[in-house]
Amino acid sequence: SFVGYPLQLHGRVAGALFFNSRQRQFFREHEIHLISLLLPLASVAIENSNIIERLERTQHLSESLVQVSSKLAATQVLEEQMAALKHFMQKELAAPTFFLGLYDEVNDRIHFKIDYEDGADLELSSIPMKNEDSWTISSYMVKERKPIIWHDDARKQTECARLGIKPPPTITNCQTCVAFPLEVEGKSLGVISIQSMEPFAWDEIEVSTFETLALQASIAIHNTRLHQQVNKAHDTAIRVAQMTALGNLKSTLDTIVEGVKDVLGCDIVTLYTYQQDKDQFDYPPATAGKIRFPKNLTGALNHGTAPYEIIVMDDIYVSEDSQNDTVLGTPFIIRENVCSSVAVPLKVHDKRIGVLFINYCNEKHTFTKEELSNIRLFSSQAAIAISNAMLFEDEQKRRDVLKIIDEAAAP
């Protein structure tokens, strides 16, 4: 004999109760009446158990959120923040697959800082945003700043078709996806997402917790970026101050190229000094970065080369496609795979004293207003520092000559 009953409470099914007996026709009117009396009690007991379990789960997740929030706020190091977020998604949400990408507004790209799939860290990458036809979930969320949630394959297909997005390979087989934008004051910072191949992998409490985590991560990442900007401005001020310190010409040039490279984070910096009375550049230039010009070569540059094109300009020359640039597309640029450059004529009043080249290799770089402002600041101070160093060396040479004359004239 077999009897089964749904366990219902307030119109909602909480489970099912089954009775079996090896005796035929065991469940008669009396037994069924007793079972009917038991059903409400069983429904209430199961519902109370579920409520207690949800409350305990909610409390645990809340305590864990407080801990991860403290860790995010306690550091201004992005890598440490990423480690705290990764730990939470692994341990508290048991997410088998998740990622976090940060939006680079200048270059219109998403750079992934966390990419985890089935127990392994994937190689971090970046994706462009410009082609809307190839938008992924991350692209859509960064641009639209709207969450994406589905709990089964049917819903996934419907959502992707409705939004006009193409799921990446890691999403193709997932049944559950929960993704929230990272944003502060209406500005996109990136995207954070968890996925699972199981349908309905997370309940409402866990989804709500993850949404709160996304908000906390947004604030922490925003504050870290502000902190980095302040530090960068401080470093810039220090480098500018170092430039103005009077020294010999070589140490001045080395300070300038190293300072520019460190503050801007570029790949190669070259600085050619110019003798205006001779219309001649000195060679080799001062350099910082991966390239080093042969030290045994000295002399002057040939006319018609890029420095001669730049020295007569009145403002900085910006090229975000140096390989194909008519002025900067030199064999050096092609050989070193320089993709974007800024060339700056250095002058003090009407005197032209050099040219500064700032180069980014391997990938095109979009120059921000802040970067161009810093370049102009560095250039003006560099020109003054070089001019002073040249005057200092000329004065030293004059004094050395006078000393030799005095010694020769002495009885």
CSV table of C-alpha atoms in Angstrom, one decimal:
chain,number,residue,atom,x,y,z
A,1,SER,CA,0.0,0.0,0.0
A,2,PHE,CA,1.2,3.5,-0.7
A,3,VAL,CA,-0.2,7.0,0.1
A,4,GLY,CA,1.4,10.4,-0.7
A,5,TYR,CA,0.3,13.9,0.3
A,6,PRO,CA,1.7,17.4,-0.6
A,7,LEU,CA,2.7,19.4,2.4
A,8,GLN,CA,1.1,22.9,2.0
A,9,LEU,CA,1.1,26.0,4.0
A,10,HIS,CA,-0.6,29.2,3.0
A,11,GLY,CA,-1.1,27.9,-0.5
A,12,ARG,CA,2.6,27.1,-0.9
A,13,VAL,CA,4.0,23.6,-1.2
A,14,ALA,CA,6.7,22.9,1.4
A,15,GLY,CA,7.3,19.3,0.5
A,16,ALA,CA,5.7,15.9,0.3
A,17,LEU,CA,4.9,13.1,2.7
A,18,PHE,CA,4.8,9.5,1.7
A,19,PHE,CA,3.7,6.3,3.6
A,20,ASN,CA,4.4,2.8,2.5
A,21,SER,CA,3.1,-0.6,3.9
A,22,ARG,CA,3.8,-4.1,2.9
A,23,GLN,CA,0.2,-5.0,3.9
A,24,ARG,CA,-2.4,-4.7,1.3
A,25,GLN,CA,-5.2,-2.2,1.8
A,26,PHE,CA,-3.5,-1.0,5.0
A,27,PHE,CA,-4.5,2.7,4.6
A,28,ARG,CA,-8.2,2.7,5.5
A,29,GLU,CA,-10.4,5.6,6.7
A,30,HIS,CA,-9.0,5.6,10.2
A,31,GLU,CA,-5.3,5.7,9.0
A,32,ILE,CA,-6.1,8.3,6.4
A,33,HIS,CA,-7.8,10.5,9.0
A,34,LEU,CA,-4.8,10.3,11.3
A,35,ILE,CA,-2.5,11.2,8.4
A,36,SER,CA,-4.7,14.2,7.6
A,37,LEU,CA,-4.2,15.4,11.2
A,38,LEU,CA,-0.5,15.0,10.8
A,39,LEU,CA,-0.1,16.9,7.6
A,40,PRO,CA,-0.6,20.5,8.9
A,41,LEU,CA,1.8,19.7,11.8
A,42,ALA,CA,4.4,18.4,9.4
A,43,SER,CA,4.0,21.4,7.1
A,44,VAL,CA,4.5,23.9,9.9
A,45,ALA,CA,7.5,22.0,11.2
A,46,ILE,CA,9.2,22.0,7.8
A,47,GLU,CA,8.4,25.6,7.2
A,48,ASN,CA,9.8,26.6,10.7
A,49,SER,CA,12.9,24.6,9.9
A,50,ASN,CA,13.3,26.3,6.6
A,51,ILE,CA,12.8,29.7,8.3
A,52,ILE,CA,15.4,29.0,10.9
A,53,GLU,CA,17.8,27.8,8.3
A,54,ARG,CA,17.3,30.9,6.2
A,55,LEU,CA,17.8,33.1,9.3
A,56,GLU,CA,21.0,31.4,10.2
A,57,ARG,CA,22.2,31.6,6.6
A,58,THR,CA,21.3,35.3,6.5
A,59,GLN,CA,23.1,36.0,9.7
A,60,HIS,CA,26.2,34.1,8.6
A,61,LEU,CA,26.3,35.9,5.2
A,62,SER,CA,25.8,39.3,7.0
A,63,GLU,CA,28.7,38.6,9.3
A,64,SER,CA,30.8,37.6,6.3
A,65,LEU,CA,29.8,40.7,4.4
A,66,VAL,CA,31.0,42.8,7.4
A,67,GLN,CA,34.3,41.0,7.4
A,68,VAL,CA,34.9,41.4,3.6
A,69,SER,CA,33.8,45.0,3.8
A,70,SER,CA,36.4,45.7,6.5
A,71,LYS,CA,39.1,44.1,4.4
A,72,LEU,CA,38.1,46.1,1.3
A,73,ALA,CA,38.2,49.3,3.3
A,74,ALA,CA,41.4,48.5,5.1
A,75,THR,CA,43.6,48.5,2.0
A,76,GLN,CA,44.2,50.7,-1.0
A,77,VAL,CA,46.0,47.9,-2.9
A,78,LEU,CA,43.8,46.7,-5.7
A,79,GLU,CA,45.3,43.2,-5.7
A,80,GLU,CA,44.4,42.7,-2.0
A,81,GLN,CA,40.9,43.8,-2.6
A,82,MET,CA,40.6,41.3,-5.5
A,83,ALA,CA,41.9,38.6,-3.2
A,84,ALA,CA,39.2,39.4,-0.6
A,85,LEU,CA,36.4,39.4,-3.2
A,86,LYS,CA,37.6,36.1,-4.7
A,87,HIS,CA,37.7,34.5,-1.2
A,88,PHE,CA,34.1,35.5,-0.5
A,89,MET,CA,32.8,34.2,-3.8
A,90,GLN,CA,34.6,30.9,-3.4
A,91,LYS,CA,33.9,30.3,0.3
A,92,GLU,CA,30.6,32.0,1.1
A,93,LEU,CA,28.8,31.7,-2.3
A,94,ALA,CA,30.5,28.5,-3.4
A,95,ALA,CA,30.6,29.8,-6.9
A,96,PRO,CA,32.4,27.4,-9.3
A,97,THR,CA,32.8,30.1,-11.9
A,98,PHE,CA,33.1,33.9,-11.5
A,99,PHE,CA,34.8,37.0,-12.8
A,100,LEU,CA,35.4,40.7,-12.1
A,101,GLY,CA,36.3,43.1,-14.9
A,102,LEU,CA,37.2,46.8,-14.5
A,103,TYR,CA,36.3,49.3,-17.2
A,104,ASP,CA,39.1,51.4,-18.8
A,105,GLU,CA,37.1,54.4,-20.0
A,106,VAL,CA,40.0,56.0,-21.8
A,107,ASN,CA,40.7,53.0,-24.0
A,108,ASP,CA,37.1,51.7,-23.9
A,109,ARG,CA,38.1,48.2,-22.7
A,110,ILE,CA,37.3,45.9,-19.9
A,111,HIS,CA,40.4,44.5,-18.1
A,112,PHE,CA,39.6,41.3,-16.1
A,113,LYS,CA,41.2,41.3,-12.6
A,114,ILE,CA,39.6,38.0,-11.6
A,115,ASP,CA,38.7,35.1,-13.9
A,116,TYR,CA,38.0,31.8,-12.2
A,117,GLU,CA,36.4,28.7,-13.7
A,118,ASP,CA,35.8,25.3,-12.2
A,119,GLY,CA,38.5,25.6,-9.5
A,120,ALA,CA,41.2,27.2,-11.6
A,121,ASP,CA,42.4,30.7,-12.3
A,122,LEU,CA,42.3,31.6,-16.0
A,123,GLU,CA,44.7,33.9,-17.7
A,124,LEU,CA,43.6,37.5,-17.3
A,125,SER,CA,42.7,39.3,-20.5
A,126,SER,CA,40.9,42.4,-21.8
A,127,ILE,CA,38.1,42.9,-24.3
A,128,PRO,CA,37.3,46.0,-26.5
A,129,MET,CA,33.9,47.7,-26.2
A,130,LYS,CA,33.6,49.7,-29.4
A,131,ASN,CA,31.8,47.1,-31.5
A,132,GLU,CA,28.3,46.8,-30.1
A,133,ASP,CA,27.6,43.8,-32.4
A,134,SER,CA,30.1,41.7,-30.4
A,135,TRP,CA,29.0,42.8,-26.9
A,136,THR,CA,29.2,40.2,-24.2
A,137,ILE,CA,27.4,40.2,-20.8
A,138,SER,CA,30.3,42.4,-19.4
A,139,SER,CA,30.1,44.9,-22.3
A,140,TYR,CA,26.3,45.3,-21.9
A,141,MET,CA,26.5,45.8,-18.1
A,142,VAL,CA,29.3,48.4,-18.3
A,143,LYS,CA,27.4,50.4,-20.9
A,144,GLU,CA,23.9,50.0,-19.6
A,145,ARG,CA,24.7,49.6,-15.8
A,146,LYS,CA,21.9,47.0,-15.4
A,147,PRO,CA,22.0,43.6,-13.6
A,148,ILE,CA,21.6,40.4,-15.5
A,149,ILE,CA,20.1,37.3,-13.7
A,150,TRP,CA,18.9,34.0,-15.0
A,151,HIS,CA,18.4,30.7,-13.2
A,152,ASP,CA,17.9,28.2,-16.0
A,153,ASP,CA,18.8,27.6,-19.7
A,154,ALA,CA,15.5,28.8,-21.1
A,155,ARG,CA,15.7,32.1,-19.3
A,156,LYS,CA,19.3,32.5,-20.4
A,157,GLN,CA,18.4,32.1,-24.1
A,158,THR,CA,15.5,34.5,-23.7
A,159,GLU,CA,17.6,37.2,-21.9
A,160,CYS,CA,20.6,37.0,-24.3
A,161,ALA,CA,18.2,37.3,-27.3
A,162,ARG,CA,16.3,40.2,-25.7
A,163,LEU,CA,19.5,42.1,-24.8
A,164,GLY,CA,21.3,41.3,-28.1
A,165,ILE,CA,24.4,39.9,-26.4
A,166,LYS,CA,26.6,37.0,-27.1
A,167,PRO,CA,27.5,34.8,-24.1
A,168,PRO,CA,31.3,33.9,-24.0
A,169,PRO,CA,32.3,30.3,-23.9
A,170,THR,CA,32.3,30.2,-20.1
A,171,ILE,CA,28.6,31.2,-20.1
A,172,THR,CA,27.4,28.9,-22.9
A,173,ASN,CA,26.8,25.9,-20.7
A,174,CYS,CA,25.9,27.7,-17.5
A,175,GLN,CA,22.4,27.4,-16.1
A,176,THR,CA,22.6,30.1,-13.5
A,177,CYS,CA,24.2,33.6,-14.0
A,178,VAL,CA,24.1,36.5,-11.6
A,179,ALA,CA,25.9,39.6,-12.7
A,180,PHE,CA,25.9,43.2,-11.2
A,181,PRO,CA,27.5,46.3,-12.5
A,182,LEU,CA,30.2,48.0,-10.5
A,183,GLU,CA,29.3,51.7,-10.4
A,184,VAL,CA,29.6,54.8,-8.2
A,185,GLU,CA,27.5,58.0,-8.7
A,186,GLY,CA,26.3,56.8,-12.1
A,187,LYS,CA,29.8,56.1,-13.4
A,188,SER,CA,30.7,52.6,-14.6
A,189,LEU,CA,33.6,51.0,-12.9
A,190,GLY,CA,33.2,47.4,-14.2
A,191,VAL,CA,31.2,44.2,-13.7
A,192,ILE,CA,31.2,41.3,-11.2
A,193,SER,CA,29.5,37.9,-11.9
A,194,ILE,CA,29.0,34.4,-10.6
A,195,GLN,CA,27.9,31.4,-12.7
A,196,SER,CA,27.0,27.8,-12.2
A,197,MET,CA,26.1,24.8,-14.4
A,198,GLU,CA,23.3,24.0,-11.9
A,199,PRO,CA,19.9,25.6,-12.3
A,200,PHE,CA,18.8,27.9,-9.4
A,201,ALA,CA,22.2,27.7,-7.8
A,202,TRP,CA,21.6,30.6,-5.5
A,203,ASP,CA,18.5,31.7,-3.7
A,204,GLU,CA,17.1,35.2,-3.1
A,205,ILE,CA,19.2,35.6,0.1
A,206,GLU,CA,22.5,34.8,-1.7
A,207,VAL,CA,21.6,36.9,-4.7
A,208,SER,CA,20.8,39.8,-2.4
A,209,THR,CA,24.1,39.3,-0.6
A,210,PHE,CA,26.0,39.2,-3.8
A,211,GLU,CA,24.4,42.5,-4.9
A,212,THR,CA,25.5,44.1,-1.6
A,213,LEU,CA,29.0,42.7,-2.2
A,214,ALA,CA,29.0,44.4,-5.6
A,215,LEU,CA,28.1,47.8,-4.0
A,216,GLN,CA,30.8,47.4,-1.4
A,217,ALA,CA,33.3,46.4,-4.1
A,218,SER,CA,32.3,49.5,-6.1
A,219,ILE,CA,33.0,51.9,-3.3
A,220,ALA,CA,36.3,50.2,-2.4
A,221,ILE,CA,37.6,50.2,-6.0
A,222,HIS,CA,36.5,53.8,-6.5
A,223,ASN,CA,38.3,54.9,-3.3
A,224,THR,CA,41.4,53.0,-4.4
A,225,ARG,CA,41.4,54.8,-7.7
A,226,LEU,CA,41.1,58.2,-6.0
A,227,HIS,CA,44.0,57.2,-3.7
A,228,GLN,CA,46.1,56.2,-6.7
A,229,GLN,CA,45.3,59.6,-8.4
A,230,VAL,CA,46.4,61.5,-5.2
A,231,ASN,CA,49.6,59.4,-5.1
A,232,LYS,CA,50.3,60.0,-8.7
A,233,ALA,CA,49.9,63.7,-8.3
A,234,HIS,CA,52.3,63.6,-5.3
A,235,ASP,CA,54.8,61.6,-7.4
A,236,THR,CA,54.5,64.1,-10.2
A,237,ALA,CA,55.2,67.0,-7.9
A,238,ILE,CA,58.2,65.2,-6.5
A,239,ARG,CA,59.6,64.5,-10.0
A,240,VAL,CA,59.0,68.1,-11.1
A,241,ALA,CA,60.9,69.3,-8.0
A,242,GLN,CA,63.8,66.9,-8.8
A,243,MET,CA,64.0,68.2,-12.3
A,244,THR,CA,64.5,71.8,-11.1
A,245,ALA,CA,67.5,70.9,-8.9
A,246,LEU,CA,70.6,72.3,-10.5
A,247,GLY,CA,73.1,69.6,-11.7
A,248,ASN,CA,75.3,68.7,-14.6
A,249,LEU,CA,73.7,68.1,-17.9
A,250,LYS,CA,73.9,64.3,-18.0
A,251,SER,CA,72.3,63.8,-14.5
A,252,THR,CA,69.6,66.4,-15.4
A,253,LEU,CA,68.7,64.5,-18.6
A,254,ASP,CA,68.7,61.1,-16.8
A,255,THR,CA,66.4,62.6,-14.1
A,256,ILE,CA,64.0,63.9,-16.7
A,257,VAL,CA,63.6,60.7,-18.7
A,258,GLU,CA,63.3,58.5,-15.7
A,259,GLY,CA,60.8,60.8,-14.1
A,260,VAL,CA,58.6,61.0,-17.2
A,261,LYS,CA,58.6,57.2,-17.6
A,262,ASP,CA,57.8,56.5,-13.9
A,263,VAL,CA,54.9,59.0,-13.7
A,264,LEU,CA,53.3,58.3,-17.1
A,265,GLY,CA,53.9,54.5,-17.0
A,266,CYS,CA,55.0,54.6,-20.7
A,267,ASP,CA,57.5,52.1,-22.2
A,268,ILE,CA,60.2,54.3,-23.8
A,269,VAL,CA,61.3,57.9,-23.3
A,270,THR,CA,64.0,59.6,-25.4
A,271,LEU,CA,65.3,63.1,-25.1
A,272,TYR,CA,67.5,64.8,-27.7
A,273,THR,CA,69.3,68.0,-26.8
A,274,TYR,CA,69.6,70.7,-29.5
A,275,GLN,CA,72.2,73.3,-30.3
A,276,GLN,CA,70.2,76.1,-31.9
A,277,ASP,CA,73.3,78.1,-33.0
A,278,LYS,CA,74.5,75.0,-35.0
A,279,ASP,CA,71.0,73.7,-35.9
A,280,GLN,CA,72.2,70.3,-34.6
A,281,PHE,CA,70.9,67.6,-32.2
A,282,ASP,CA,73.3,65.8,-30.0
A,283,TYR,CA,73.5,62.0,-30.2
A,284,PRO,CA,72.9,59.6,-28.5
A,285,PRO,CA,69.9,60.8,-26.7
A,286,ALA,CA,69.1,60.3,-23.0
A,287,THR,CA,66.8,57.3,-22.7
A,288,ALA,CA,64.6,55.4,-20.2
A,289,GLY,CA,62.9,52.1,-20.9
A,290,LYS,CA,63.5,48.9,-22.7
A,291,ILE,CA,65.6,50.5,-25.5
A,292,ARG,CA,69.2,51.7,-25.0
A,293,PHE,CA,71.0,53.4,-27.8
A,294,PRO,CA,74.6,52.3,-28.4
A,295,LYS,CA,76.8,54.2,-26.0
A,296,ASN,CA,79.8,54.1,-28.3
A,297,LEU,CA,78.1,56.2,-31.0
A,298,THR,CA,78.3,59.9,-30.7
A,299,GLY,CA,77.8,62.8,-33.1
A,300,ALA,CA,74.7,64.5,-34.5
A,301,LEU,CA,71.5,63.5,-36.1
A,302,ASN,CA,70.9,63.8,-39.8
A,303,HIS,CA,68.6,66.5,-41.0
A,304,GLY,CA,65.1,65.4,-42.0
A,305,THR,CA,64.7,63.0,-39.1
A,306,ALA,CA,61.8,63.2,-36.7
A,307,PRO,CA,63.5,65.5,-34.1
A,308,TYR,CA,64.0,68.1,-36.8
A,309,GLU,CA,60.3,67.9,-37.6
A,310,ILE,CA,59.3,68.4,-34.0
A,311,ILE,CA,61.7,71.1,-32.9
A,312,VAL,CA,60.1,73.7,-35.1
A,313,MET,CA,56.6,73.0,-33.8
A,314,ASP,CA,54.9,75.3,-31.3
A,315,ASP,CA,52.9,72.6,-29.4
A,316,ILE,CA,53.2,69.0,-28.5
A,317,TYR,CA,52.6,66.5,-31.3
A,318,VAL,CA,50.3,63.5,-30.4
A,319,SER,CA,50.0,60.3,-32.4
A,320,GLU,CA,47.9,57.4,-31.3
A,321,ASP,CA,48.9,55.4,-34.4
A,322,SER,CA,52.7,56.0,-34.6
A,323,GLN,CA,53.3,53.1,-36.9
A,324,ASN,CA,51.4,54.9,-39.7
A,325,ASP,CA,52.2,58.5,-38.7
A,326,THR,CA,53.8,60.6,-41.4
A,327,VAL,CA,56.1,62.4,-38.9
A,328,LEU,CA,56.9,59.7,-36.3
A,329,GLY,CA,56.6,56.5,-38.4
A,330,THR,CA,60.4,56.0,-38.4
A,331,PRO,CA,62.3,52.7,-38.6
A,332,PHE,CA,62.9,53.0,-34.9
A,333,ILE,CA,59.2,53.2,-34.2
A,334,ILE,CA,58.5,50.2,-36.3
A,335,ARG,CA,61.4,48.1,-35.0
A,336,GLU,CA,60.4,48.7,-31.3
A,337,ASN,CA,56.7,48.3,-32.1
A,338,VAL,CA,55.8,51.7,-30.8
A,339,CYS,CA,52.1,52.2,-31.2
A,340,SER,CA,51.4,55.6,-29.7
A,341,SER,CA,53.6,58.6,-29.0
A,342,VAL,CA,53.8,62.2,-27.9
A,343,ALA,CA,56.6,64.4,-29.2
A,344,VAL,CA,57.4,67.6,-27.4
A,345,PRO,CA,59.5,70.5,-28.6
A,346,LEU,CA,61.4,71.9,-25.6
A,347,LYS,CA,62.1,75.6,-25.5
A,348,VAL,CA,62.7,78.4,-23.0
A,349,HIS,CA,61.4,81.7,-24.3
A,350,ASP,CA,62.6,81.8,-28.0
A,351,LYS,CA,65.4,79.4,-27.5
A,352,ARG,CA,64.8,75.8,-28.6
A,353,ILE,CA,66.8,73.3,-26.6
A,354,GLY,CA,65.6,69.8,-27.3
A,355,VAL,CA,62.8,67.3,-28.2
A,356,LEU,CA,61.2,64.8,-25.8
A,357,PHE,CA,59.6,61.6,-27.1
A,358,ILE,CA,57.1,59.6,-25.0
A,359,ASN,CA,56.3,56.2,-26.4
A,360,TYR,CA,53.9,53.3,-25.7
A,361,CYS,CA,54.7,50.0,-27.2
A,362,ASN,CA,52.7,46.9,-28.3
A,363,GLU,CA,49.3,48.4,-27.8
A,364,LYS,CA,47.7,51.7,-28.9
A,365,HIS,CA,47.3,54.2,-26.1
A,366,THR,CA,44.7,56.9,-25.8
A,367,PHE,CA,46.1,59.9,-24.1
A,368,THR,CA,43.9,61.5,-21.4
A,369,LYS,CA,43.6,65.2,-20.6
A,370,GLU,CA,45.4,64.5,-17.3
A,371,GLU,CA,48.3,62.8,-19.1
A,372,LEU,CA,48.7,65.6,-21.7
A,373,SER,CA,48.5,68.1,-18.9
A,374,ASN,CA,51.3,66.3,-17.0
A,375,ILE,CA,53.4,66.1,-20.2
A,376,ARG,CA,53.1,69.8,-20.7
A,377,LEU,CA,54.1,70.4,-17.0
A,378,PHE,CA,57.1,68.1,-17.3
A,379,SER,CA,58.1,69.6,-20.6
A,380,SER,CA,58.1,73.2,-19.4
A,381,GLN,CA,60.1,72.3,-16.2
A,382,ALA,CA,62.4,70.0,-18.2
A,383,ALA,CA,63.2,72.8,-20.7
A,384,ILE,CA,64.2,75.1,-17.8
A,385,ALA,CA,66.2,72.5,-16.1
A,386,ILE,CA,68.1,71.6,-19.3
A,387,SER,CA,68.7,75.3,-20.1
A,388,ASN,CA,70.1,75.8,-16.6
A,389,ALA,CA,72.3,72.7,-16.8
A,390,MET,CA,73.7,73.9,-20.1
A,391,LEU,CA,74.4,77.3,-18.7
A,392,PHE,CA,76.0,75.7,-15.7
A,393,GLU,CA,78.3,73.5,-17.8
A,394,ASP,CA,79.2,76.5,-20.1
A,395,GLU,CA,80.1,78.5,-17.0
A,396,GLN,CA,82.2,75.6,-15.7
A,397,LYS,CA,84.0,75.4,-19.0
A,398,ARG,CA,84.6,79.1,-18.9
A,399,ARG,CA,86.0,78.9,-15.4
A,400,ASP,CA,88.3,76.0,-16.3
A,401,VAL,CA,89.7,77.9,-19.3
A,402,LEU,CA,90.3,81.0,-17.1
A,403,LYS,CA,92.0,78.8,-14.5
A,404,ILE,CA,94.3,77.3,-17.2
A,405,ILE,CA,95.1,80.9,-18.4
A,406,ASP,CA,95.8,82.1,-14.9
A,407,GLU,CA,98.1,79.1,-14.2
A,408,ALA,CA,99.9,79.7,-17.4
A,409,ALA,CA,100.4,83.4,-16.7
A,410,ALA,CA,101.7,82.8,-13.2
A,411,PRO,CA,105.5,83.3,-12.7
